[in-house]
Short mmCIF file of C-alpha atoms in Angstrom, two decimals:
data_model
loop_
_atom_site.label_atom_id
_atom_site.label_comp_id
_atom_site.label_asym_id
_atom_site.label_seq_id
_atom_site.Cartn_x
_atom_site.Cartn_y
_atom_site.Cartn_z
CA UNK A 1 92.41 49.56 156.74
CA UNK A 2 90.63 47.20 158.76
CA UNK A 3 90.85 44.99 161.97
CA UNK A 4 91.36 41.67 159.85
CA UNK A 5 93.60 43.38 157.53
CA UNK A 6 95.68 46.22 155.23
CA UNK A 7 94.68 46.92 152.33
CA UNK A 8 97.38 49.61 150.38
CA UNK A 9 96.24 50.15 146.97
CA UNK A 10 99.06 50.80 143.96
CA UNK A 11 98.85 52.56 140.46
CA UNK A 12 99.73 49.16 138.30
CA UNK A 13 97.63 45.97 137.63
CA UNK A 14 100.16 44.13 140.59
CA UNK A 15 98.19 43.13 143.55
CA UNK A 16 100.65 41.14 146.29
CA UNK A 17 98.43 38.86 148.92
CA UNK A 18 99.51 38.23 152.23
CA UNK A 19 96.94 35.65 154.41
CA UNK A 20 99.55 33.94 156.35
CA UNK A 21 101.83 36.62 157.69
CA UNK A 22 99.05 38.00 160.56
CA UNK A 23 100.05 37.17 163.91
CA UNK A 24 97.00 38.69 165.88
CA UNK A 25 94.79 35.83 167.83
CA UNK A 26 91.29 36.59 169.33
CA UNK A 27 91.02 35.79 173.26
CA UNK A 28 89.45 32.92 172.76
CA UNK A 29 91.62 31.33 170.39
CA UNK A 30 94.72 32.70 172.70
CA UNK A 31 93.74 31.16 175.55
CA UNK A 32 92.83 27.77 173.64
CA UNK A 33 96.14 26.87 172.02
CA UNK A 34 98.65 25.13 173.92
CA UNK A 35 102.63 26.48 175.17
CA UNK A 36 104.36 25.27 172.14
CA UNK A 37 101.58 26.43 169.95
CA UNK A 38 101.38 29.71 171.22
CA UNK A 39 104.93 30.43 169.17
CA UNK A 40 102.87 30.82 165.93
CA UNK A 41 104.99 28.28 164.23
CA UNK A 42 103.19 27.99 160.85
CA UNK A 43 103.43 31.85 160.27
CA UNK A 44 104.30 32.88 157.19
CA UNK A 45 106.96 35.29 159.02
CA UNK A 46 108.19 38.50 157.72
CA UNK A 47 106.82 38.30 154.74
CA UNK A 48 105.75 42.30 154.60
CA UNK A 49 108.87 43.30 155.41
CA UNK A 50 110.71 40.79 152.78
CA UNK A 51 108.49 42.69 150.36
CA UNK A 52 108.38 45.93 151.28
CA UNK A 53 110.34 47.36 147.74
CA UNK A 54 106.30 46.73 146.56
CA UNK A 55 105.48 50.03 146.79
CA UNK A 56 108.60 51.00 144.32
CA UNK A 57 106.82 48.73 142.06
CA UNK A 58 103.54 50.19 142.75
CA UNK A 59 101.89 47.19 143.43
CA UNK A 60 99.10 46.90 145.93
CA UNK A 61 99.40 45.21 148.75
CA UNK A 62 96.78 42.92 151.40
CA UNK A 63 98.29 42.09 154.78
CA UNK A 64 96.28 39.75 156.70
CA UNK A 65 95.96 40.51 160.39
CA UNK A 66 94.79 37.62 162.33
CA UNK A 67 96.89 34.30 162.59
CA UNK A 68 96.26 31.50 160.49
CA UNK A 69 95.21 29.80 164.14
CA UNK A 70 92.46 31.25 163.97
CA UNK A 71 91.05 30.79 160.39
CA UNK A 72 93.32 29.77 157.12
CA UNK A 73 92.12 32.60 154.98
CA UNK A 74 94.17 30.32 152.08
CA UNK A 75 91.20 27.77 152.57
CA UNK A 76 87.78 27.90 150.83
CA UNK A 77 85.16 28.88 153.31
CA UNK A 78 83.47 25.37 153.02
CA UNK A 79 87.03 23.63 153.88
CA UNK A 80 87.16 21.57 150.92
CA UNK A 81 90.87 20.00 151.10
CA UNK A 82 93.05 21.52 148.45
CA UNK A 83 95.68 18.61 148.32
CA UNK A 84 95.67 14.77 148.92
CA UNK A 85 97.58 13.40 151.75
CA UNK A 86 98.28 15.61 154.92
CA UNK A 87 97.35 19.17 154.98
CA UNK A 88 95.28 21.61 157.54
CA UNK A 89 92.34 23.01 157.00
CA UNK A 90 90.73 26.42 157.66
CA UNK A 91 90.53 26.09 161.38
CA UNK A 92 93.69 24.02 162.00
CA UNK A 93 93.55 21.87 164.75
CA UNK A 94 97.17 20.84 164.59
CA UNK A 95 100.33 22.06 163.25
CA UNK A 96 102.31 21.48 159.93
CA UNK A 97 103.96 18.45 162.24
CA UNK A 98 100.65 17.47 163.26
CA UNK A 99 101.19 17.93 166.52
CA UNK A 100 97.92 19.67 168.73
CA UNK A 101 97.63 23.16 168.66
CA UNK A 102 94.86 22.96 171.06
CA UNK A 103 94.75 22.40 174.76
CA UNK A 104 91.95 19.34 175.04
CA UNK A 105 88.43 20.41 174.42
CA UNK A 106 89.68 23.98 174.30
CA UNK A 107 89.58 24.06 170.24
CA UNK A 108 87.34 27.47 168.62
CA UNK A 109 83.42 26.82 168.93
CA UNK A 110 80.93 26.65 166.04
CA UNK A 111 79.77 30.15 167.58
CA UNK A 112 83.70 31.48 167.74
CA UNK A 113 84.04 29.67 164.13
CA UNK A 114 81.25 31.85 162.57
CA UNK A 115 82.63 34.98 163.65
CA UNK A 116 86.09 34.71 162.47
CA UNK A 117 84.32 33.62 159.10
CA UNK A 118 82.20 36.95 159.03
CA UNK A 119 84.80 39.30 160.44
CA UNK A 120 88.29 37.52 159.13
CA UNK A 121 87.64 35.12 156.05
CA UNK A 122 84.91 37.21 154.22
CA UNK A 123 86.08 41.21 154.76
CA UNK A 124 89.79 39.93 153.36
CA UNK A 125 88.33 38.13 150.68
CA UNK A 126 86.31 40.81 149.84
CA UNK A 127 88.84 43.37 149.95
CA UNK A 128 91.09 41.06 147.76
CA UNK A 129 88.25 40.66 145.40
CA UNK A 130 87.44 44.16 145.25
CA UNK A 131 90.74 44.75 144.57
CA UNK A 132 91.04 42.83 141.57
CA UNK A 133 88.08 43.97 139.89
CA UNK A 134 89.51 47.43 140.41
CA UNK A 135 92.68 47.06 138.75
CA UNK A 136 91.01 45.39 135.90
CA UNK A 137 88.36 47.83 135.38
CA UNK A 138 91.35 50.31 135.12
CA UNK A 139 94.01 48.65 133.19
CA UNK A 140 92.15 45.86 131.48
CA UNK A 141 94.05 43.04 133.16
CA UNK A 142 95.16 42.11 136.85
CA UNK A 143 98.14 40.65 138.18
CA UNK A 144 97.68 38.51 141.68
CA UNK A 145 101.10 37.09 143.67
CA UNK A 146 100.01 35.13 146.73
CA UNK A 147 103.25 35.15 148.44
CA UNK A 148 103.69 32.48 151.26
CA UNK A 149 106.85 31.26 152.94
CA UNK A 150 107.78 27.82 154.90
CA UNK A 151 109.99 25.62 156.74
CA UNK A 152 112.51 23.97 154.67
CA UNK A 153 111.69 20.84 155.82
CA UNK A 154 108.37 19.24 157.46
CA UNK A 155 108.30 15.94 156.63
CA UNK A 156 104.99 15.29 157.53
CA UNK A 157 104.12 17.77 154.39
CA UNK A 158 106.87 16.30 151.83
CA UNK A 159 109.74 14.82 151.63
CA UNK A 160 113.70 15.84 151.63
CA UNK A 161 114.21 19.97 151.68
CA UNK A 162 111.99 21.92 149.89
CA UNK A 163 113.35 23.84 147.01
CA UNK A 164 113.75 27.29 148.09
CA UNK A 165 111.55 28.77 145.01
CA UNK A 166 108.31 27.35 144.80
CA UNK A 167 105.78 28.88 142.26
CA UNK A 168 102.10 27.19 142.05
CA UNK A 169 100.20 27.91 138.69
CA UNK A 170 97.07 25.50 139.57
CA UNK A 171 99.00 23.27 136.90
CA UNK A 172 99.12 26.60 134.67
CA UNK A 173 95.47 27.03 134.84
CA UNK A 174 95.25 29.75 137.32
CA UNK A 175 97.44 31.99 134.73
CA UNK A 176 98.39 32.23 130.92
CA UNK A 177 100.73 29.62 130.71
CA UNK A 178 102.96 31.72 128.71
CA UNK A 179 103.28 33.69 132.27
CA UNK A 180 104.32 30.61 134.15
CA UNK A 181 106.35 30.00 131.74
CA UNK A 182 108.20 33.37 131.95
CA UNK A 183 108.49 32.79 135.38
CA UNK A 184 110.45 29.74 135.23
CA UNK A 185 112.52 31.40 132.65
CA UNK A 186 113.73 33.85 135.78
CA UNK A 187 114.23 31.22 138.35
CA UNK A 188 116.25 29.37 135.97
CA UNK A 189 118.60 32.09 134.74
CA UNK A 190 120.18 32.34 138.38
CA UNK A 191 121.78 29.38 140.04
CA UNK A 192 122.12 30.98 144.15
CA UNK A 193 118.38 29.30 144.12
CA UNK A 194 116.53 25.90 143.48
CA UNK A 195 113.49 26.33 142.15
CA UNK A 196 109.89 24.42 141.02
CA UNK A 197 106.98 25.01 138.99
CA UNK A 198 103.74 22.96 140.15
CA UNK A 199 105.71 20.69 143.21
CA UNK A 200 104.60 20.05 146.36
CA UNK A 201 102.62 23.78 146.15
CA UNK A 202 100.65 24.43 143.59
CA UNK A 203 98.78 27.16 144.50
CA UNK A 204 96.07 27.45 147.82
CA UNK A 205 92.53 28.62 147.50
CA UNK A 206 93.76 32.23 146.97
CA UNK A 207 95.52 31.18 143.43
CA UNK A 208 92.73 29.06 142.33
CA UNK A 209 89.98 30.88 143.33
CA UNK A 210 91.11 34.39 141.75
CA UNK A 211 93.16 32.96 139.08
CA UNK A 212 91.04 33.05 135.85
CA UNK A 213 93.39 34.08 132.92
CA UNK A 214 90.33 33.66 130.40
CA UNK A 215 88.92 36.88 131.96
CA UNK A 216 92.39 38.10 132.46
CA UNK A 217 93.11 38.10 136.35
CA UNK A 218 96.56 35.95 136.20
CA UNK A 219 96.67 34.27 139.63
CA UNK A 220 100.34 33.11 141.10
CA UNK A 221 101.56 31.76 144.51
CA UNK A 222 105.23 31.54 145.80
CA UNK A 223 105.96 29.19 148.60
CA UNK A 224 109.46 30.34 149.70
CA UNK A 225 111.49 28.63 151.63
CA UNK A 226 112.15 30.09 155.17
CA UNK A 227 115.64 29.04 155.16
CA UNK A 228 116.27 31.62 152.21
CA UNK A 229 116.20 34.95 154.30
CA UNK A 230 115.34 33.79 158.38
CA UNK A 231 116.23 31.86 160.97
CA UNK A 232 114.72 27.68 161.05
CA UNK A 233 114.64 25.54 164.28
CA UNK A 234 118.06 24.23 163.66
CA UNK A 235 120.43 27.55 163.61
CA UNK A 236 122.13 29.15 166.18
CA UNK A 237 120.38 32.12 166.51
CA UNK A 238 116.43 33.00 167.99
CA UNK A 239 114.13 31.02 166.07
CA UNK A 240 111.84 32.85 163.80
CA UNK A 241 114.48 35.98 163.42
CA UNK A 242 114.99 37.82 160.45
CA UNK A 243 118.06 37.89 158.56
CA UNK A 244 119.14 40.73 157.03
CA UNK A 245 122.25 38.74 155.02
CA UNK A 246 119.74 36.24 153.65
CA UNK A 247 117.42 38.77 153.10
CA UNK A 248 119.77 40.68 150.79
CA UNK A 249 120.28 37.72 148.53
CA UNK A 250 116.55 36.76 147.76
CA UNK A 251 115.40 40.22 147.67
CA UNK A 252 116.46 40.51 144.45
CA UNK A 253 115.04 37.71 142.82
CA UNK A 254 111.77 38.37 144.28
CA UNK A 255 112.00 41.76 142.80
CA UNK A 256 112.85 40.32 139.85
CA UNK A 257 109.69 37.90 139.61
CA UNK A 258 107.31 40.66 140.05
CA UNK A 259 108.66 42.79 137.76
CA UNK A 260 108.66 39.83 134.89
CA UNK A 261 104.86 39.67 136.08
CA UNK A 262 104.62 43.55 135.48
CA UNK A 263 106.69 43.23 132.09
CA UNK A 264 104.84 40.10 130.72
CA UNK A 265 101.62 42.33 131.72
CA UNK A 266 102.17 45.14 129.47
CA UNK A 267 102.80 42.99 126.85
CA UNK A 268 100.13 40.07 126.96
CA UNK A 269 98.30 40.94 130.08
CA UNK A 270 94.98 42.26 128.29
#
């Protein structure tokens, strides 16, 4: 354990990575952002506790701590954008709707910048990497799921609703293909669920920074749609709740994607 983030290791090569669910802010960063920003919007929310069957799996798990607010721990530490067109970086200065997240002239300093590098980005890369190498030192091969959710719809990120599935393969070069592949095969035998491969999100600095199948660490990322198992701005109830009745129908097919990651694994992993 650590103060930017959990670490809980498992007994198979499955290693599940969490940046975006941390809601914890530093004082200055609290005291920087702005009313509506201070609701920690573009949190990846309840993502541990969607997943929390991981341990029957016996996957590891990394929870990440801090907010995304303070540093994007899905960003390369030089900020190099990962897609064309709109996007935020790895100190955001505005939300997913590009609105400010800062009051004026209160955004993070380069001083307040370097330490969430040294004490958020690096120790949960580092754990993550550490990670890895230890699950491939034991079984030969590792398995990473980079599991993010979002609004259904943002249209300053993309257009229309977002399919509720979306899997990022770095255009199938962050894993085998033949896992990708397998994958797809999953989302496509159920119909409760639309689905992608390689849309809008195809994988953040986590999936193509880790992902190198030709040493065999096979690198995924799911984008799932808020809408599939929470509350979005436009129900009824509190914004940002958890709901157990769409919970209970996604579950499943999240279980279901990790354990065709495990299966494929054993077969074609190493």
């Amino acid at each position: 354990m650590s103060d930017s983030y959990q670490l809980t290791q498992g007994d198979t090569p499955l290693l599940i990575s969490m940046p975006h669910a941390g809601i914890a802010l530093t004082p200055e960063v609290e005291a920087g952002l702005n009313k509506a920003a201070l609701s920690l919007a573009d949190t990846d929310w309840h993502i541990p506790k969607l997943y929390d069957f991981a341990a029957e799996l016996g996957a590891s798990r990394i929870e990440a701590r801090y907010s995304r607010y303070v540093i994007d721990l899905n960003r390369p530490e030089n900020d190099t954008p990962l897609y064309a067109g709109a996007t935020t970086g790895l100190f955001p200065s505005t939300d997913f709707d590009g609105e400010p997240l800062f009051e004026e002239g209160q955004e993070s300093t380069k001083a307040q910048r370097d330490w969430a590098k040294e004490h958020v980005w690096r120790p949960y890369h580092n754990a993550l990497a550490g990670e890895l190498a230890r699950l491939k030192s034991r079984f030969g091969y590792a398995l990473l799921f980079d599991a993010h959710s979002i609004r259904s719809e943002i249209p300053r990120l993309f257009d229309d609703q977002l399919p509720d599935i979306n899997l990022g393969t770095f255009e199938e070069q962050s894993c085998d293909p033949e896992l990708s592949q397998t994958l797809q095969a999953v989302c496509a035998a159920q119909s409760r669920f639309t689905h992608v491969v390689n849309g809008r999100f195809k994988g953040g600095h986590i999936t193509r920074g880790y992902g190198d199948p030709a040493n065999h660490i096979h690198a995924v990322q799911l984008e799932l749609s808020q809408r599939t198992y929470m509350n979005e701005p436009d129900d009824e109830q509190p914004i940002f709740a958890y709901r157990e009745d769409r919970a209970a129908e996604v579950r499943p097919l999240l279980r279901e994607l990790l354990e065709a990651m495990q299966r494929w694994g054993e077969v074609r992993g190493c």
